[in-house]
PDB file of C-alpha atoms in Angstrom:
ATOM      1  CA  GLN A  29    -112.169 -26.992  11.232  1.00 56.00           C
ATOM      2  CA  SER A  30    -114.509 -24.390  12.744  1.00 67.00           C
ATOM      3  CA  LEU A  31    -114.534 -26.315  16.028  1.00 69.00           C
ATOM      4  CA  LEU A  32    -110.954 -25.202  16.570  1.00 77.00           C
ATOM      5  CA  ASP A  33    -112.091 -21.568  16.543  1.00 69.00           C
ATOM      6  CA  VAL A  34    -114.527 -21.984  19.420  1.00 75.00           C
ATOM      7  CA  ALA A  35    -112.819 -24.703  21.455  1.00 76.00           C
ATOM      8  CA  THR A  36    -111.648 -23.995  24.982  1.00 76.00           C
ATOM      9  CA  ALA A  37    -108.000 -24.629  25.903  1.00 78.00           C
ATOM     10  CA  ASP A  38    -108.923 -28.044  27.346  1.00 82.00           C
ATOM     11  CA  GLN A  39    -110.873 -28.951  24.223  1.00 82.00           C
ATOM     12  CA  GLN A  40    -107.960 -27.842  22.049  1.00 78.00           C
ATOM     13  CA  ASP A  41    -105.687 -30.145  24.045  1.00 79.00           C
ATOM     14  CA  ILE A  42    -108.039 -33.057  23.392  1.00 80.00           C
ATOM     15  CA  LEU A  43    -108.203 -32.191  19.683  1.00 81.00           C
ATOM     16  CA  SER A  44    -104.430 -31.931  19.434  1.00 82.00           C
ATOM     17  CA  GLU A  45    -104.160 -35.445  20.882  1.00 84.00           C
ATOM     18  CA  LYS A  46    -106.527 -36.651  18.148  1.00 82.00           C
ATOM     19  CA  PHE A  47    -104.130 -35.234  15.553  1.00 82.00           C
ATOM     20  CA  ARG A  48    -101.252 -37.321  16.922  1.00 87.00           C
ATOM     21  CA  GLY A  49    -100.130 -39.748  14.237  1.00 92.00           C
ATOM     22  CA  GLU A  50    -102.554 -38.287  11.675  1.00 93.00           C
ATOM     23  CA  ALA A  51    -100.928 -34.973  10.760  1.00 94.00           C
ATOM     24  CA  VAL A  52     -99.312 -36.101   7.514  1.00 96.00           C
ATOM     25  CA  ARG A  53    -102.355 -38.045   6.328  1.00 96.00           C
ATOM     26  CA  LEU A  54    -104.550 -35.021   6.998  1.00 95.00           C
ATOM     27  CA  ALA A  55    -102.041 -32.522   5.565  1.00 96.00           C
ATOM     28  CA  THR A  56    -101.904 -34.359   2.240  1.00 97.00           C
ATOM     29  CA  ASP A  57    -105.677 -34.685   1.961  1.00 97.00           C
ATOM     30  CA  LYS A  58    -107.802 -32.172   0.037  1.00 96.00           C
ATOM     31  CA  HIS A  59    -110.001 -31.359   3.033  1.00 94.00           C
ATOM     32  CA  GLY A  60    -107.678 -32.430   5.824  1.00 94.00           C
ATOM     33  CA  CYS A  61    -105.054 -29.867   4.863  1.00 96.00           C
ATOM     34  CA  ARG A  62    -107.485 -27.113   5.833  1.00 94.00           C
ATOM     35  CA  VAL A  63    -107.974 -28.704   9.241  1.00 92.00           C
ATOM     36  CA  VAL A  64    -104.227 -28.921   9.852  1.00 94.00           C
ATOM     37  CA  GLN A  65    -103.763 -25.307   8.734  1.00 94.00           C
ATOM     38  CA  LYS A  66    -106.493 -24.188  11.125  1.00 92.00           C
ATOM     39  CA  ALA A  67    -104.880 -26.227  13.905  1.00 91.00           C
ATOM     40  CA  LEU A  68    -101.544 -24.517  13.269  1.00 91.00           C
ATOM     41  CA  GLN A  69    -103.291 -21.151  13.502  1.00 91.00           C
ATOM     42  CA  THR A  70    -105.262 -21.818  16.675  1.00 89.00           C
ATOM     43  CA  LEU A  71    -103.498 -24.404  18.859  1.00 87.00           C
ATOM     44  CA  SER A  72    -101.105 -23.447  21.644  1.00 82.00           C
ATOM     45  CA  GLY A  73     -97.336 -23.452  21.134  1.00 82.00           C
ATOM     46  CA  PRO A  74     -96.627 -26.993  22.429  1.00 86.00           C
ATOM     47  CA  ALA A  75     -99.498 -28.461  20.424  1.00 86.00           C
ATOM     48  CA  GLN A  76     -98.324 -26.595  17.316  1.00 88.00           C
ATOM     49  CA  MET A  77     -94.809 -27.956  17.745  1.00 89.00           C
ATOM     50  CA  GLN A  78     -96.106 -31.508  18.175  1.00 90.00           C
ATOM     51  CA  LEU A  79     -97.923 -31.136  14.876  1.00 91.00           C
ATOM     52  CA  ALA A  80     -94.861 -29.557  13.244  1.00 91.00           C
ATOM     53  CA  GLU A  81     -92.575 -32.374  14.397  1.00 93.00           C
ATOM     54  CA  GLU A  82     -94.868 -34.903  12.737  1.00 94.00           C
ATOM     55  CA  LEU A  83     -94.879 -32.901   9.533  1.00 95.00           C
ATOM     56  CA  LEU A  84     -91.074 -32.658   9.557  1.00 94.00           C
ATOM     57  CA  GLU A  85     -90.806 -36.449   9.657  1.00 94.00           C
ATOM     58  CA  SER A  86     -92.530 -36.547   6.260  1.00 95.00           C
ATOM     59  CA  LEU A  87     -91.479 -33.166   4.925  1.00 95.00           C
ATOM     60  CA  GLU A  88     -90.809 -34.330   1.369  1.00 95.00           C
ATOM     61  CA  GLU A  89     -94.170 -36.100   1.160  1.00 96.00           C
ATOM     62  CA  CYS A  90     -95.924 -32.932   2.316  1.00 97.00           C
ATOM     63  CA  ILE A  91     -93.975 -30.684  -0.056  1.00 96.00           C
ATOM     64  CA  ASP A  92     -94.696 -32.990  -2.999  1.00 96.00           C
ATOM     65  CA  SER A  93     -98.409 -32.942  -2.207  1.00 97.00           C
ATOM     66  CA  PRO A  94    -100.712 -30.411  -3.888  1.00 97.00           C
ATOM     67  CA  HIS A  95    -102.347 -30.006  -0.464  1.00 97.00           C
ATOM     68  CA  GLY A  96     -99.519 -30.665   1.976  1.00 97.00           C
ATOM     69  CA  ASN A  97     -97.305 -27.951   0.536  1.00 97.00           C
ATOM     70  CA  HIS A  98     -99.817 -25.348   1.746  1.00 97.00           C
ATOM     71  CA  VAL A  99     -99.531 -26.750   5.268  1.00 97.00           C
ATOM     72  CA  ILE A 100     -95.734 -26.525   5.144  1.00 96.00           C
ATOM     73  CA  GLN A 101     -95.918 -22.969   3.767  1.00 96.00           C
ATOM     74  CA  LEU A 102     -98.170 -21.916   6.648  1.00 95.00           C
ATOM     75  CA  SER A 103     -95.881 -23.686   9.115  1.00 94.00           C
ATOM     76  CA  VAL A 104     -92.904 -21.750   7.776  1.00 92.00           C
ATOM     77  CA  GLU A 105     -94.826 -18.486   8.150  1.00 90.00           C
ATOM     78  CA  ARG A 106     -96.178 -19.119  11.646  1.00 88.00           C
ATOM     79  CA  LEU A 107     -93.803 -21.351  13.586  1.00 88.00           C
ATOM     80  CA  PRO A 108     -90.643 -20.291  15.440  1.00 86.00           C
ATOM     81  CA  ALA A 109     -87.143 -20.130  13.983  1.00 83.00           C
ATOM     82  CA  ASP A 110     -86.322 -23.597  15.356  1.00 84.00           C
ATOM     83  CA  PHE A 111     -88.836 -25.065  12.931  1.00 87.00           C
ATOM     84  CA  LEU A 112     -87.422 -23.026  10.043  1.00 88.00           C
ATOM     85  CA  SER A 113     -83.925 -24.268  10.847  1.00 89.00           C
ATOM     86  CA  CYS A 114     -85.127 -27.870  10.758  1.00 90.00           C
ATOM     87  CA  VAL A 115     -86.778 -27.307   7.374  1.00 92.00           C
ATOM     88  CA  ILE A 116     -83.643 -25.664   5.999  1.00 91.00           C
ATOM     89  CA  VAL A 117     -81.447 -28.534   7.190  1.00 93.00           C
ATOM     90  CA  ALA A 118     -83.871 -31.106   5.764  1.00 93.00           C
ATOM     91  CA  LEU A 119     -83.873 -29.386   2.366  1.00 93.00           C
ATOM     92  CA  GLU A 120     -80.182 -28.448   2.214  1.00 91.00           C
ATOM     93  CA  GLU A 121     -79.153 -31.246  -0.102  1.00 90.00           C
ATOM     94  CA  LYS A 122     -82.370 -31.075  -2.130  1.00 92.00           C
ATOM     95  CA  VAL A 123     -82.520 -27.357  -2.863  1.00 93.00           C
ATOM     96  CA  LEU A 124     -82.250 -27.674  -6.640  1.00 94.00           C
ATOM     97  CA  THR A 125     -84.871 -30.420  -6.835  1.00 94.00           C
ATOM     98  CA  THR A 126     -87.159 -28.531  -4.461  1.00 94.00           C
ATOM     99  CA  ALA A 127     -86.686 -25.221  -6.293  1.00 95.00           C
ATOM    100  CA  THR A 128     -87.702 -26.765  -9.609  1.00 95.00           C
ATOM    101  CA  HIS A 129     -90.686 -28.651  -8.189  1.00 95.00           C
ATOM    102  CA  ASN A 130     -94.156 -27.156  -8.773  1.00 95.00           C
ATOM    103  CA  PHE A 131     -94.979 -27.082  -5.059  1.00 96.00           C
ATOM    104  CA  GLY A 132     -91.491 -27.163  -3.548  1.00 95.00           C
ATOM    105  CA  CYS A 133     -90.591 -23.805  -5.057  1.00 96.00           C
ATOM    106  CA  ARG A 134     -93.445 -22.247  -3.092  1.00 96.00           C
ATOM    107  CA  VAL A 135     -92.105 -23.652   0.166  1.00 95.00           C
ATOM    108  CA  LEU A 136     -88.636 -22.288  -0.614  1.00 94.00           C
ATOM    109  CA  GLN A 137     -90.174 -18.909  -1.388  1.00 93.00           C
ATOM    110  CA  ARG A 138     -91.837 -18.851   2.052  1.00 92.00           C
ATOM    111  CA  LEU A 139     -88.528 -19.831   3.663  1.00 91.00           C
ATOM    112  CA  VAL A 140     -86.731 -16.958   1.974  1.00 89.00           C
ATOM    113  CA  GLU A 141     -89.496 -14.549   3.008  1.00 89.00           C
ATOM    114  CA  SER A 142     -89.525 -15.785   6.595  1.00 87.00           C
ATOM    115  CA  CYS A 143     -85.835 -16.110   7.408  1.00 79.00           C
ATOM    116  CA  ARG A 144     -83.428 -13.386   8.291  1.00 65.00           C
ATOM    117  CA  ARG A 145     -80.422 -13.259   6.016  1.00 49.00           C
ATOM    118  CA  GLU A 146     -78.164 -14.569   8.794  1.00 46.00           C
ATOM    119  CA  SER A 147     -80.258 -17.734   9.097  1.00 55.00           C
ATOM    120  CA  MET A 148     -79.871 -18.501   5.413  1.00 52.00           C
ATOM    121  CA  LEU A 149     -76.043 -18.389   5.424  1.00 49.00           C
TER     122      LEU A 149
END
């Protein structure tokens, strides 16, 4: 986790490649979720989006996780509107279930905080 803070751009690229295929497993792990959150905070835009795309593929699993939901919340706060749109579309038909879920409601709260009113309509 702290390696990401001091890594050069080349080293960050190497680390982001190591995350490939492991993002969801790490995001739903007690300690791994902190690593993924740090990666989302420190990696470059393309590397962040690669990580985000992996998380989107297993969005429900991450939201249902006591650890993964924190990763999705941070993603919603930090990533561009394209990511938010994908999350909204993925949750459209599951809003009620997500809103009444212990962790899902937190993700929805971050979405509401992060989106402009026009995006929510």
